Amino acid sequence: MITTLLYSLTGLILFGMGIFTLFIHSHPLRKILAVNVMSTGVFLILIATAYTPLGQGNIDPVPHAMVLTGIVVSVSVTALALILACRVQETSNLNLLGKKRQGRIPEESSK
Amino acid sequence: MISPIVLPLTAGLLCFLFSHKTFTIALAAALANLLAVCFLTWQLLVFGPMRCHMGGWQPPLGITLRTDGPALLMLLMTAVTGLAITLYARGYFTYRIADPRHASRHQRQQRYFWPLWMLLLAGLNGLFLSNDIFNLYVTLELIGISAASLAALSGKPVSQLASFRYLMVSLLGSLTYLLGVVFLYKSYGVLDLDILQNITTSGPGMRAALALLSVGLLLKTALFPLHFWLPPAHANALAPVSAILSALVVKGSFFLLFRFWFEVFASIVTTPALSFMGALGAIAIFWGAIQAMRQQRLKLMVAYSTVSQLGYLFIAFPLARVDGDAQVWSIVIFMALAHACAKSAMFMAAGTVFLHLGHDRIKDLSGVRASLPITVFAYGIAAVSLMGLPPSGGFIAKWMLLTSSLVSTQWWWALVIITGSLLASIYVFRVMSRFFVIPEGFAFKKPEPLSPLLEWPALALALLSLLLGLVAPWPLYILATGSTFLAQIFPGGLP
Amino acid sequence: MNWGQWLLISILLSSFIPGIIIFGLPEEKHRLRTILNLCGSIIKISLILIMDTGIYFGYTFEIRMPIIPGVELLLNGDPLSALFATLSSVLWLLTTIYAVGYLEGSPNRSHFFGYFSLCVTVTIGIALAGNLVTFLLFYEMLTLTTYPLVIHRGTKKSLRAGRNYLIYALSGGAVFLVAVVSLQAVVGPADFTAAGFSSSFIDTHGTVLVLIFILLIIGVGVKAALVPLHGWLPQAMVAPAPVSALLHAVAVVKAGAFGIIRIVLDVYGAHNLLLLGVLPLLGGVASITILYASVRALQQDDLKRRLAFSTISQVSYIALGMSLVDQPLAVIGGLVHLVHQGLMKITLFFCAGNLAETLGIHRISEMSGVARRMPLTMTAFSIGAFGMIGIPPTVGFVSKWYLGLGGLASGTWWVMVVLAVSSLLNGCYFLPILTKAWFGKQQGPWPEEQYISRFETRLMLLVPPLVTAFIVMAAGLVANAQVSPLAWVRFIVREYGL
């Protein structure tokens, strides 16, 4: 019971930290990392629900499946977000922190 | 029952492989989707609501798909609007590719549009059909990813920024939703909506779960004050993408939200909570309308109009139960159907105007009536539905809202609804009158021969939203047939 | 579907289908467009006359279409709808001929005539509406189909006028919607029946019903141009003359007045209104409108604006007649004025359009001696003006006579005062025009003389006002005969059992 509580609490704290960072910091990379931390937090809580102390019955496999699915989704989404962040940087006259850049933007190459 | 999901999914993958035949594949998939949904409707009318256990696994372990009245009407809406958007997109890209200056850029856009749109369609169908809350998370993510990529497709700097923000918001929404799912699972250990509906009891855990689910879905549905991401994303996307986003994507998460509030958690939802949602909806109506009136660009105006119209959907929260449990869904279904058709028609019309004139500044839109008569017609008829004038579907929804609010003596909602419609007519007619202006020395030339695919799908959808009021008994009948709980069970994956 | 239902649908389709086809026609196909229009209107008149005969002999025409529980579309041919429908269709035929002549050479005629046909379809729909929801449906559609006609010229002024028109009309429509929904919530879904809803509701919901009545009258009062909701009408004069003729004689203003008639006779019923005691309110508003608009008309120099204020004033006679609903004579006067005012006002607007189109005359001060140049037009104008003042044997005299008798019988002395004063004022603002035209001397060349030929102007512009002026005289002379508007109105009042 304590284990579950500890894991769940940690997960919630991670979730909260992620949300905080997502709102406060403006650097896109930070935001993406924040989202990752949030998803890790949720997965942690999920794993915690699957916890059964030794010898008290079978482990519940459903949360494990959910976490696996979630990790896959998280990876693909992170990839997409990173590409979008790069595109944002390439096509705007601002660097990633939103400050004006010196020099020209690279011309749009044909893709 | 899995064909509405599998067909577009396969089509999307095929579109990635065969980048030359994308339109044929996509059109075939859209038509097949429509046929499948019609078949499902027929099945619903004959057999009643159905459940399909995927792979033969029973719940609570297995994932079920369900068809019932509301889900099927949303599927129909998606299929019909999707078909029209497919045709329009073809016309749009053909027109753009014919322009030699940026042909390669538009070729690239087209290459990626079709598979992404098919994936989005698969995700939407999955969302409407799923009966399992984790499966719903997966479909929500699928929709979010494809939608964000589609929004980024236009390549403009502002759209890249907007789509990045859209993706972040979408992820925040999904993760909050997932946290809600986790809470539910912790409390009850099941993921199936039917089982959850029967066993939910009141308690702080349930309320927390409902709150989390709602916040997540509200972020995705862009209710005030969580709507900030919508106007830039919808306005700066390509015209067919704007239509898809405004008409279909936001409806998906709303559908889920309504289902949770009124079916799964019906016993723990309190009147103050419903009134709170209604109040947010009212603020959304006013805020969106006022912002729409201030816009200088046509597409931004239409995007803010979406923010405003979504508020109507939420005003239905405190009013849906007035007639008893039988027709809880009727108001929102009519509103959603009418808005989907009208808003996509309006975005399509805006896109055609943009293609024709090269810009969408509202004050320079003069004289369009002469060169694009069909498009202006489509815009006008779509505007009628947005204003809620008879006999459109918007009017039916407005009538039901007004009746419910006056019968239950919550007359303040009636005031909000009426004022909202009047505000809508202001911002809609602002553009309309510019269409009709004849600038000095205007030479009345023949209308430019645009591809019919650019003009007629918009007109067809607009007419559909106008006549929705006249065919109103049919959706109501589908809702009535599909709401009993005697469900047919189909083991395995059918059809 | 029996033949009666087919008849009702065909009446609506006979102008709807030509309208849709005309939208698709290329701009150059003038003759095809004219033929379509004329065929459509002739078919419509014939069908409506068939329906009238059927109604006279007691046949019922009804077609229902349920929408959602509580909302049902109902088209119904009863004597009152026959009156309005016949008036609209006959005047539409004449206005079409006039419009073809007036707009010769203007751009964008396909759209104009398309919206024109749709407008008439919707007006007939209002006439045939059998319950408040159907009435509301066609009422709002009337706003939408007349808006493009008002802004047809595309100038800044027309756009401003159109915007004002929309603001008034849509707000009125919103108020009307709330009133209809509230009424339905109180008394349940009701069709138009001769006695209105059951009187038992008055005991329980008296104040709410009074409020709803006020809201309903506001809703239709915008289109009927009751003061202070009349602001859109003088500005809408910027539209071409056929549109003004249509708006003022046939479609919009009459639809509002027809709405008042329906609300008083069919929705509430005479008995309930007497119980509720709101009739003096209606009478008061009508009287204020009559007097105020007449005074404003005196101040106008622009001919069409003077006619606009005259319309505002005259249409309120109908409301005045309705406010004395316990007196059959007053109701006859109000109802028959629906027809008579339409005929007279359309004559006047046709003539005003002729003057503007042929000679470029827009202001009364420019009209000196114009009767020598355009005698036939001014004869028609004079007949219309005499009718407005109420001089026998024009039809205007007939309606005022009945209104006066009704006022006398009910003992409300102020009705007589209002009638007398307004007739005086009518004379004050019409007679100077006539004296100037007939007896004045021409002051220099006409502003923009356009047409010099054997007839004083294009035939298509000349014939319609002459026809309507003739009817104004003839219907007045044969008012007591079997086939006059008055006879039909007497038939209606008998049907209502007043």
Short mmCIF file of N, CA and C in Angstrom, two decimals, chain C residues 180-225:
data_model
loop_
_atom_site.label_atom_id
_atom_site.label_comp_id
_atom_site.label_asym_id
_atom_site.label_seq_id
_atom_site.Cartn_x
_atom_site.Cartn_y
_atom_site.Cartn_z
N VAL C 180 -42.61 33.43 -29.84
CA VAL C 180 -43.26 32.21 -30.32
C VAL C 180 -42.94 31.05 -29.40
N VAL C 181 -41.66 30.94 -29.02
CA VAL C 181 -41.27 29.82 -28.15
C VAL C 181 -41.99 29.94 -26.80
N SER C 182 -42.05 31.17 -26.26
CA SER C 182 -42.72 31.34 -24.97
C SER C 182 -44.18 30.98 -25.08
N LEU C 183 -44.82 31.43 -26.16
CA LEU C 183 -46.25 31.14 -26.31
C LEU C 183 -46.47 29.64 -26.36
N GLN C 184 -45.58 28.98 -27.09
CA GLN C 184 -45.74 27.54 -27.19
C GLN C 184 -45.53 26.89 -25.83
N ALA C 185 -44.60 27.45 -25.04
CA ALA C 185 -44.37 26.87 -23.72
C ALA C 185 -45.60 27.05 -22.83
N VAL C 186 -46.34 28.14 -23.05
CA VAL C 186 -47.49 28.40 -22.17
C VAL C 186 -48.73 27.66 -22.63
N VAL C 187 -49.08 27.80 -23.94
CA VAL C 187 -50.35 27.23 -24.39
C VAL C 187 -50.18 25.99 -25.24
N GLY C 188 -48.94 25.57 -25.47
CA GLY C 188 -48.74 24.39 -26.29
C GLY C 188 -48.76 24.73 -27.77
N PRO C 189 -48.33 23.79 -28.62
CA PRO C 189 -48.29 24.06 -30.05
C PRO C 189 -49.71 24.24 -30.58
N ALA C 190 -49.93 25.35 -31.30
CA ALA C 190 -51.28 25.65 -31.75
C ALA C 190 -51.25 26.10 -33.17
N ASP C 191 -52.23 25.64 -33.96
CA ASP C 191 -52.39 26.15 -35.31
C ASP C 191 -53.23 27.42 -35.25
N PHE C 192 -53.28 28.08 -36.38
CA PHE C 192 -54.14 29.27 -36.44
C PHE C 192 -55.59 28.81 -36.44
N THR C 193 -56.30 29.10 -35.39
CA THR C 193 -57.72 28.76 -35.36
C THR C 193 -58.50 30.03 -35.11
N ALA C 194 -59.75 30.01 -35.53
CA ALA C 194 -60.51 31.26 -35.58
C ALA C 194 -60.66 31.91 -34.22
N ALA C 195 -60.65 31.15 -33.17
CA ALA C 195 -60.90 31.78 -31.87
C ALA C 195 -59.65 31.85 -31.02
N GLY C 196 -58.51 31.47 -31.59
CA GLY C 196 -57.30 31.53 -30.79
C GLY C 196 -57.26 30.40 -29.78
N PHE C 197 -56.43 30.55 -28.76
CA PHE C 197 -56.28 29.46 -27.80
C PHE C 197 -57.39 29.55 -26.76
N SER C 198 -57.44 28.54 -25.94
CA SER C 198 -58.52 28.44 -24.97
C SER C 198 -58.38 29.53 -23.92
N SER C 199 -59.52 30.08 -23.52
CA SER C 199 -59.48 31.22 -22.60
C SER C 199 -59.01 30.83 -21.21
N SER C 200 -58.98 29.53 -20.92
CA SER C 200 -58.61 29.15 -19.57
C SER C 200 -57.19 29.54 -19.24
N PHE C 201 -56.35 29.69 -20.28
CA PHE C 201 -54.98 30.04 -20.00
C PHE C 201 -54.85 31.44 -19.42
N ILE C 202 -55.85 32.26 -19.72
CA ILE C 202 -55.72 33.65 -19.29
C ILE C 202 -55.77 33.74 -17.78
N ASP C 203 -56.55 32.84 -17.16
CA ASP C 203 -56.64 32.93 -15.70
C ASP C 203 -55.31 32.63 -15.06
N THR C 204 -54.59 31.64 -15.62
CA THR C 204 -53.36 31.25 -14.96
C THR C 204 -52.18 32.09 -15.39
N HIS C 205 -52.13 32.49 -16.66
CA HIS C 205 -50.90 33.12 -17.16
C HIS C 205 -51.17 34.48 -17.76
N GLY C 206 -52.08 35.20 -17.18
CA GLY C 206 -52.50 36.46 -17.80
C GLY C 206 -51.38 37.41 -18.13
N THR C 207 -50.52 37.73 -17.15
CA THR C 207 -49.47 38.72 -17.41
C THR C 207 -48.48 38.22 -18.44
N VAL C 208 -48.13 36.93 -18.34
CA VAL C 208 -47.17 36.40 -19.32
C VAL C 208 -47.75 36.53 -20.72
N LEU C 209 -49.05 36.25 -20.86
CA LEU C 209 -49.64 36.34 -22.19
C LEU C 209 -49.65 37.76 -22.70
N VAL C 210 -49.87 38.71 -21.80
CA VAL C 210 -49.80 40.11 -22.25
C VAL C 210 -48.40 40.43 -22.76
N LEU C 211 -47.41 40.00 -21.98
CA LEU C 211 -46.02 40.26 -22.38
C LEU C 211 -45.71 39.62 -23.72
N ILE C 212 -46.19 38.38 -23.88
CA ILE C 212 -45.91 37.69 -25.14
C ILE C 212 -46.59 38.42 -26.30
N PHE C 213 -47.80 38.92 -26.05
CA PHE C 213 -48.49 39.66 -27.12
C PHE C 213 -47.68 40.87 -27.53
N ILE C 214 -47.17 41.59 -26.53
CA ILE C 214 -46.36 42.78 -26.85
C ILE C 214 -45.14 42.37 -27.67
N LEU C 215 -44.48 41.29 -27.25
CA LEU C 215 -43.29 40.85 -27.99
C LEU C 215 -43.64 40.44 -29.41
N LEU C 216 -44.77 39.73 -29.57
CA LEU C 216 -45.17 39.33 -30.91
C LEU C 216 -45.41 40.55 -31.78
N ILE C 217 -46.10 41.54 -31.22
CA ILE C 217 -46.39 42.72 -32.03
C ILE C 217 -45.10 43.45 -32.37
N ILE C 218 -44.16 43.49 -31.42
CA ILE C 218 -42.87 44.11 -31.75
C ILE C 218 -42.21 43.35 -32.89
N GLY C 219 -42.25 42.03 -32.80
CA GLY C 219 -41.62 41.21 -33.82
C GLY C 219 -42.15 41.49 -35.21
N VAL C 220 -43.47 41.49 -35.35
CA VAL C 220 -44.02 41.78 -36.68
C VAL C 220 -44.07 43.27 -36.93
N GLY C 221 -44.03 44.05 -35.87
CA GLY C 221 -44.13 45.49 -36.05
C GLY C 221 -42.92 46.09 -36.76
N VAL C 222 -41.78 45.40 -36.66
CA VAL C 222 -40.61 45.93 -37.36
C VAL C 222 -40.89 45.94 -38.85
N LYS C 223 -41.40 44.81 -39.37
CA LYS C 223 -41.68 44.77 -40.80
C LYS C 223 -42.87 45.64 -41.13
N ALA C 224 -43.85 45.72 -40.24
CA ALA C 224 -45.03 46.53 -40.52
C ALA C 224 -44.75 48.00 -40.26
N ALA C 225 -43.54 48.32 -39.86
CA ALA C 225 -43.11 49.71 -39.70
C ALA C 225 -43.99 50.47 -38.73
#
